[in-house]
Amino acid sequence: MATITYLEAIRSAMQEEMQKDDNVFVLGEDVGKGGVLNTTKGLRDLFGEERVLDTPLAESAIVGVAIGAAMYGMKPIAEIQFADFIFPATNQILSEAAKIRYRSNNDWNCPIVIRAPYGATGAGALYHSQCPESVFFGTPGLKIVAPSNPYDAKGLLKAAIRDADPVLYFEHKKCYLALTADVPEEDYIVPIGKADVKRKGTDITVIAYGMVVNYVLQAAEELAKEGISAHVLDLRTLQPLDKEAILEAVRHTGKVLITHEDNKTGGVGAEVSAIIAEELLFELDAPIARLCGPDVPAVGSNPPMEKFFLLNADKLKDAMRQLALF
Amino acid sequence: MSIGQLYKHRSLGLSDEEALRMYTVMSLAAKYDERAFMLQRAGKIPFHVSGMGQYAGQVGMAFAMKANHDYFLPYYRDYAFVLSVGMTVKDLMLAVFCKAEDVNSGGRQMAGHFGDKKNHIVTGSSPVTTQVPHATGFALAAKMKKQDFVTFVSFGEGSSNQGDFHEGCNFAGVHKLPVIFVCENNQYAISVPLHKQVAGKIADRAIGYGFPGVRVDGSDVLEMYRVTKEARERASRGEGPTLIEMMSYRLMPHSTSDDDMLYRTKEEVEENRQKDGILKYKEYLIACELWSEEQDRELQERQKQEINEATKYADLAPYPKPEDTLLHVYAEGDGN
């Protein structure tokens, strides 16, 4: 076991997969020197500039070229520098990558990974803070993952690289250096499509993904001292959602709070709550609750606005307590 | 025709047999196109998009590529191109009838959306120009894997305005990738004429991306062959991409859902029909004494039969099962 950061987990997943398979390569803006966020640091020294390929600054080409190479048989990992800049590539992701298998009746497929650092970290302002997963959520043919800790980050990225279909890999920037954990040195994957119970509890169920999972766990720890026992489910994969795990976690307590940093309206939480409402309405002991970013662009650069917008353990604690007392 | 122009195909390295085969393919594409148009008008098929007026140029280009070796990302009017590199009229008919056996999409996509892995024809979609970065990606893979195939991608002049055209060309230019970009300039993007689509010359845009751009008369099959062959050789030598602007004229409406008489005249269309490369090439072959009107009549009759048989086959072929709707969103089976 080695203690590594979330950032190192991502980097080591790429490094190990590149060592294992010559077809794996990284492309994107600035990836050669390590990327502006350092995720690919050192990889060019190991694998050369062809496999850690600096591209022109053009997101549609970064994804589109990756799609072409993938259809030939390569395993490209396309890095979008900040998830906020993924939108010029949206046509390539939604119209192309997502539909290549279906539209060719299984003749062609598109095994790309698109890594997109997302979420607010402090002073990132309106265009270095967004959570764009809801734009892609609900598009058949895509898989979407969003790990909350180093172990899952490494295992999910390896699974994504080995997957035969396109995977959007949303890595939360605040997790990069804030989270460290023991991660096995031997090869492992975290399967795509499987949620994970991060804490067992009996009073309320909280469903989250990404950085927010960590706030939920902190809040749960503190609430335990008040005698409130929280059951915490980390979705890990947003598409396809692990429906069985969601229903099981909710059944466990009968009270559910769904929480994410992305805006509330049209967010992943809306779908999760619809699934619960469809299947478990009469097993609920409280209305389904949601705690999400407010419906404003994420996020004002100044500290007061940022604090107002972002979730934290205190906000979670209040919401969880309120649900427990219902 | 001057003596110097006769037997041009031989000076380009094409055998007489190949020269005749080129004519056969463009003639077959035109026949298919006419039939598909008629089938749509008769209510037998939902949709057809024509490539009439562009077939001579397409054949010229396709014969300069290596079938089953190079990779092809043709656009939706490239019937003669795909017939040249391995598709059959039966394949095209199954697609236009949206039947299960359709190799392109199993009846899922509109006609003209080609894709056939066994023939190295890469699946395409309706949003235009998205295939240009894909072609660059195939070329990047060729370079990385040290394979000697060249990638061919085509698109219309309207497409040359999309960001994906510029992004794909620039990427390929920067990395000197073995790809040939072909703009089949047919003068209209649905109803919008060239002068409202493009300021300047499309071929000249290549200069900005650091590789040659060349404008060619698309009705001259042998000239299209020559230029494409040169582009392919450049790519093979590691000298990077070429942009070819194939000048042509779309003789039919944009699609069966378009009334072209709302934006152009019958006279204009008729004038261009006389300039079609298929007629010109037939005259060339006759002047070379490789072909005769009698042989042509026989060919037309034979191809009519071929089209008839393909039409009948596709008409009777089964549709996909309703529940197949749910298949192939993701890889099926374990491990994915």
PDB file of N, CA and C in Angstrom, chain A residues 43-92:
ATOM      1  N   LEU A  43       5.003  12.223 -17.286  1.00  0.00           N
ATOM      2  CA  LEU A  43       4.652  11.150 -18.237  1.00  0.00           C
ATOM      3  C   LEU A  43       5.408  11.284 -19.558  1.00  0.00           C
ATOM      4  N   ARG A  44       5.644  12.542 -19.974  1.00  0.00           N
ATOM      5  CA  ARG A  44       6.379  12.721 -21.231  1.00  0.00           C
ATOM      6  C   ARG A  44       7.804  12.157 -21.116  1.00  0.00           C
ATOM      7  N   ASP A  45       8.408  12.321 -19.933  1.00  0.00           N
ATOM      8  CA  ASP A  45       9.754  11.768 -19.740  1.00  0.00           C
ATOM      9  C   ASP A  45       9.737  10.243 -19.865  1.00  0.00           C
ATOM     10  N   LEU A  46       8.651   9.652 -19.422  1.00  0.00           N
ATOM     11  CA  LEU A  46       8.561   8.190 -19.459  1.00  0.00           C
ATOM     12  C   LEU A  46       8.185   7.650 -20.833  1.00  0.00           C
ATOM     13  N   PHE A  47       7.287   8.369 -21.520  1.00  0.00           N
ATOM     14  CA  PHE A  47       6.704   7.775 -22.732  1.00  0.00           C
ATOM     15  C   PHE A  47       6.965   8.559 -24.022  1.00  0.00           C
ATOM     16  N   GLY A  48       7.588   9.728 -23.905  1.00  0.00           N
ATOM     17  CA  GLY A  48       7.890  10.496 -25.114  1.00  0.00           C
ATOM     18  C   GLY A  48       6.743  11.396 -25.532  1.00  0.00           C
ATOM     19  N   GLU A  49       7.073  12.345 -26.401  1.00  0.00           N
ATOM     20  CA  GLU A  49       6.072  13.372 -26.729  1.00  0.00           C
ATOM     21  C   GLU A  49       5.004  12.884 -27.707  1.00  0.00           C
ATOM     22  N   GLU A  50       5.218  11.714 -28.292  1.00  0.00           N
ATOM     23  CA  GLU A  50       4.174  11.202 -29.169  1.00  0.00           C
ATOM     24  C   GLU A  50       3.015  10.612 -28.361  1.00  0.00           C
ATOM     25  N   ARG A  51       3.368  10.012 -27.221  1.00  0.00           N
ATOM     26  CA  ARG A  51       2.313   9.396 -26.407  1.00  0.00           C
ATOM     27  C   ARG A  51       1.802  10.317 -25.303  1.00  0.00           C
ATOM     28  N   VAL A  52       2.447  11.446 -25.157  1.00  0.00           N
ATOM     29  CA  VAL A  52       1.928  12.486 -24.243  1.00  0.00           C
ATOM     30  C   VAL A  52       1.913  13.744 -25.092  1.00  0.00           C
ATOM     31  N   LEU A  53       0.866  13.849 -25.890  1.00  0.00           N
ATOM     32  CA  LEU A  53       0.868  14.696 -27.079  1.00  0.00           C
ATOM     33  C   LEU A  53       0.254  16.061 -26.804  1.00  0.00           C
ATOM     34  N   ASP A  54       1.106  17.084 -26.929  1.00  0.00           N
ATOM     35  CA  ASP A  54       0.583  18.453 -26.856  1.00  0.00           C
ATOM     36  C   ASP A  54      -0.183  18.756 -28.140  1.00  0.00           C
ATOM     37  N   THR A  55      -1.396  19.232 -27.994  1.00  0.00           N
ATOM     38  CA  THR A  55      -2.219  19.492 -29.173  1.00  0.00           C
ATOM     39  C   THR A  55      -2.430  20.992 -29.352  1.00  0.00           C
ATOM     40  N   PRO A  56      -2.838  21.395 -30.537  1.00  0.00           N
ATOM     41  CA  PRO A  56      -3.303  22.778 -30.680  1.00  0.00           C
ATOM     42  C   PRO A  56      -4.478  23.030 -29.726  1.00  0.00           C
ATOM     43  N   LEU A  57      -4.648  24.280 -29.356  1.00  0.00           N
ATOM     44  CA  LEU A  57      -5.708  24.639 -28.416  1.00  0.00           C
ATOM     45  C   LEU A  57      -7.047  24.626 -29.151  1.00  0.00           C
ATOM     46  N   ALA A  58      -7.684  23.493 -29.202  1.00  0.00           N
ATOM     47  CA  ALA A  58      -8.921  23.354 -29.976  1.00  0.00           C
ATOM     48  C   ALA A  58      -9.644  22.111 -29.460  1.00  0.00           C
ATOM     49  N   GLU A  59     -10.621  22.328 -28.596  1.00  0.00           N
ATOM     50  CA  GLU A  59     -11.222  21.186 -27.883  1.00  0.00           C
ATOM     51  C   GLU A  59     -11.951  20.214 -28.806  1.00  0.00           C
ATOM     52  N   SER A  60     -12.607  20.741 -29.836  1.00  0.00           N
ATOM     53  CA  SER A  60     -13.338  19.825 -30.722  1.00  0.00           C
ATOM     54  C   SER A  60     -12.354  18.881 -31.418  1.00  0.00           C
ATOM     55  N   ALA A  61     -11.175  19.421 -31.762  1.00  0.00           N
ATOM     56  CA  ALA A  61     -10.154  18.563 -32.378  1.00  0.00           C
ATOM     57  C   ALA A  61      -9.550  17.600 -31.360  1.00  0.00           C
ATOM     58  N   ILE A  62      -9.337  18.068 -30.135  1.00  0.00           N
ATOM     59  CA  ILE A  62      -8.755  17.158 -29.135  1.00  0.00           C
ATOM     60  C   ILE A  62      -9.650  15.917 -29.008  1.00  0.00           C
ATOM     61  N   VAL A  63     -10.947  16.142 -28.899  1.00  0.00           N
ATOM     62  CA  VAL A  63     -11.867  15.005 -28.768  1.00  0.00           C
ATOM     63  C   VAL A  63     -12.066  14.312 -30.118  1.00  0.00           C
ATOM     64  N   GLY A  64     -12.243  15.086 -31.178  1.00  0.00           N
ATOM     65  CA  GLY A  64     -12.512  14.500 -32.503  1.00  0.00           C
ATOM     66  C   GLY A  64     -11.353  13.647 -33.000  1.00  0.00           C
ATOM     67  N   VAL A  65     -10.136  14.132 -32.815  1.00  0.00           N
ATOM     68  CA  VAL A  65      -8.957  13.362 -33.235  1.00  0.00           C
ATOM     69  C   VAL A  65      -8.840  12.092 -32.382  1.00  0.00           C
ATOM     70  N   ALA A  66      -9.136  12.240 -31.090  1.00  0.00           N
ATOM     71  CA  ALA A  66      -9.117  11.063 -30.203  1.00  0.00           C
ATOM     72  C   ALA A  66     -10.135  10.026 -30.684  1.00  0.00           C
ATOM     73  N   ILE A  67     -11.293  10.490 -31.119  1.00  0.00           N
ATOM     74  CA  ILE A  67     -12.329   9.571 -31.617  1.00  0.00           C
ATOM     75  C   ILE A  67     -11.813   8.805 -32.841  1.00  0.00           C
ATOM     76  N   GLY A  68     -11.182   9.516 -33.762  1.00  0.00           N
ATOM     77  CA  GLY A  68     -10.646   8.857 -34.959  1.00  0.00           C
ATOM     78  C   GLY A  68      -9.609   7.807 -34.593  1.00  0.00           C
ATOM     79  N   ALA A  69      -8.678   8.198 -33.713  1.00  0.00           N
ATOM     80  CA  ALA A  69      -7.629   7.259 -33.302  1.00  0.00           C
ATOM     81  C   ALA A  69      -8.249   6.056 -32.591  1.00  0.00           C
ATOM     82  N   ALA A  70      -9.272   6.305 -31.798  1.00  0.00           N
ATOM     83  CA  ALA A  70      -9.936   5.217 -31.062  1.00  0.00           C
ATOM     84  C   ALA A  70     -10.625   4.259 -32.025  1.00  0.00           C
ATOM     85  N   MET A  71     -11.254   4.804 -33.052  1.00  0.00           N
ATOM     86  CA  MET A  71     -11.928   3.925 -34.011  1.00  0.00           C
ATOM     87  C   MET A  71     -10.913   3.056 -34.748  1.00  0.00           C
ATOM     88  N   TYR A  72      -9.698   3.549 -34.876  1.00  0.00           N
ATOM     89  CA  TYR A  72      -8.652   2.728 -35.506  1.00  0.00           C
ATOM     90  C   TYR A  72      -8.194   1.605 -34.579  1.00  0.00           C
ATOM     91  N   GLY A  73      -8.316   1.830 -33.259  1.00  0.00           N
ATOM     92  CA  GLY A  73      -7.884   0.787 -32.326  1.00  0.00           C
ATOM     93  C   GLY A  73      -6.992   1.286 -31.200  1.00  0.00           C
ATOM     94  N   MET A  74      -6.763   2.607 -31.171  1.00  0.00           N
ATOM     95  CA  MET A  74      -5.973   3.179 -30.091  1.00  0.00           C
ATOM     96  C   MET A  74      -6.868   3.385 -28.860  1.00  0.00           C
ATOM     97  N   LYS A  75      -6.219   3.744 -27.742  1.00  0.00           N
ATOM     98  CA  LYS A  75      -6.965   4.000 -26.502  1.00  0.00           C
ATOM     99  C   LYS A  75      -6.605   5.396 -26.000  1.00  0.00           C
ATOM    100  N   PRO A  76      -7.149   6.418 -26.622  1.00  0.00           N
ATOM    101  CA  PRO A  76      -6.742   7.775 -26.249  1.00  0.00           C
ATOM    102  C   PRO A  76      -7.390   8.251 -24.943  1.00  0.00           C
ATOM    103  N   ILE A  77      -6.592   8.996 -24.180  1.00  0.00           N
ATOM    104  CA  ILE A  77      -7.117   9.705 -23.020  1.00  0.00           C
ATOM    105  C   ILE A  77      -7.012  11.188 -23.380  1.00  0.00           C
ATOM    106  N   ALA A  78      -8.140  11.796 -23.661  1.00  0.00           N
ATOM    107  CA  ALA A  78      -8.151  13.214 -24.053  1.00  0.00           C
ATOM    108  C   ALA A  78      -8.357  14.062 -22.806  1.00  0.00           C
ATOM    109  N   GLU A  79      -7.459  14.999 -22.584  1.00  0.00           N
ATOM    110  CA  GLU A  79      -7.619  15.865 -21.418  1.00  0.00           C
ATOM    111  C   GLU A  79      -8.215  17.199 -21.847  1.00  0.00           C
ATOM    112  N   ILE A  80      -9.299  17.562 -21.185  1.00  0.00           N
ATOM    113  CA  ILE A  80      -9.841  18.915 -21.319  1.00  0.00           C
ATOM    114  C   ILE A  80      -9.287  19.681 -20.123  1.00  0.00           C
ATOM    115  N   GLN A  81      -8.649  20.801 -20.389  1.00  0.00           N
ATOM    116  CA  GLN A  81      -7.897  21.462 -19.321  1.00  0.00           C
ATOM    117  C   GLN A  81      -8.759  21.797 -18.099  1.00  0.00           C
ATOM    118  N   PHE A  82      -9.885  22.402 -18.349  1.00  0.00           N
ATOM    119  CA  PHE A  82     -10.892  22.620 -17.311  1.00  0.00           C
ATOM    120  C   PHE A  82     -12.225  22.185 -17.910  1.00  0.00           C
ATOM    121  N   ALA A  83     -13.049  21.551 -17.113  1.00  0.00           N
ATOM    122  CA  ALA A  83     -14.330  21.065 -17.636  1.00  0.00           C
ATOM    123  C   ALA A  83     -15.150  22.197 -18.249  1.00  0.00           C
ATOM    124  N   ASP A  84     -14.932  23.417 -17.769  1.00  0.00           N
ATOM    125  CA  ASP A  84     -15.646  24.577 -18.309  1.00  0.00           C
ATOM    126  C   ASP A  84     -15.392  24.756 -19.810  1.00  0.00           C
ATOM    127  N   PHE A  85     -14.279  24.202 -20.296  1.00  0.00           N
ATOM    128  CA  PHE A  85     -13.920  24.399 -21.704  1.00  0.00           C
ATOM    129  C   PHE A  85     -14.304  23.201 -22.568  1.00  0.00           C
ATOM    130  N   ILE A  86     -15.137  22.347 -22.048  1.00  0.00           N
ATOM    131  CA  ILE A  86     -15.500  21.135 -22.795  1.00  0.00           C
ATOM    132  C   ILE A  86     -16.555  21.427 -23.878  1.00  0.00           C
ATOM    133  N   PHE A  87     -17.236  22.568 -23.723  1.00  0.00           N
ATOM    134  CA  PHE A  87     -18.395  22.800 -24.599  1.00  0.00           C
ATOM    135  C   PHE A  87     -18.083  22.864 -26.100  1.00  0.00           C
ATOM    136  N   PRO A  88     -16.937  23.418 -26.538  1.00  0.00           N
ATOM    137  CA  PRO A  88     -16.656  23.338 -27.990  1.00  0.00           C
ATOM    138  C   PRO A  88     -16.561  21.897 -28.494  1.00  0.00           C
ATOM    139  N   ALA A  89     -16.323  20.958 -27.598  1.00  0.00           N
ATOM    140  CA  ALA A  89     -16.214  19.545 -27.999  1.00  0.00           C
ATOM    141  C   ALA A  89     -17.530  18.789 -27.823  1.00  0.00           C
ATOM    142  N   THR A  90     -18.563  19.486 -27.403  1.00  0.00           N
ATOM    143  CA  THR A  90     -19.818  18.803 -27.071  1.00  0.00           C
ATOM    144  C   THR A  90     -20.416  18.079 -28.275  1.00  0.00           C
ATOM    145  N   ASN A  91     -20.329  18.681 -29.457  1.00  0.00           N
ATOM    146  CA  ASN A  91     -20.865  18.012 -30.645  1.00  0.00           C
ATOM    147  C   ASN A  91     -20.130  16.703 -30.916  1.00  0.00           C
ATOM    148  N   GLN A  92     -18.814  16.728 -30.723  1.00  0.00           N
ATOM    149  CA  GLN A  92     -18.037  15.499 -30.919  1.00  0.00           C
ATOM    150  C   GLN A  92     -18.407  14.434 -29.879  1.00  0.00           C
TER     151      GLN A  92
END
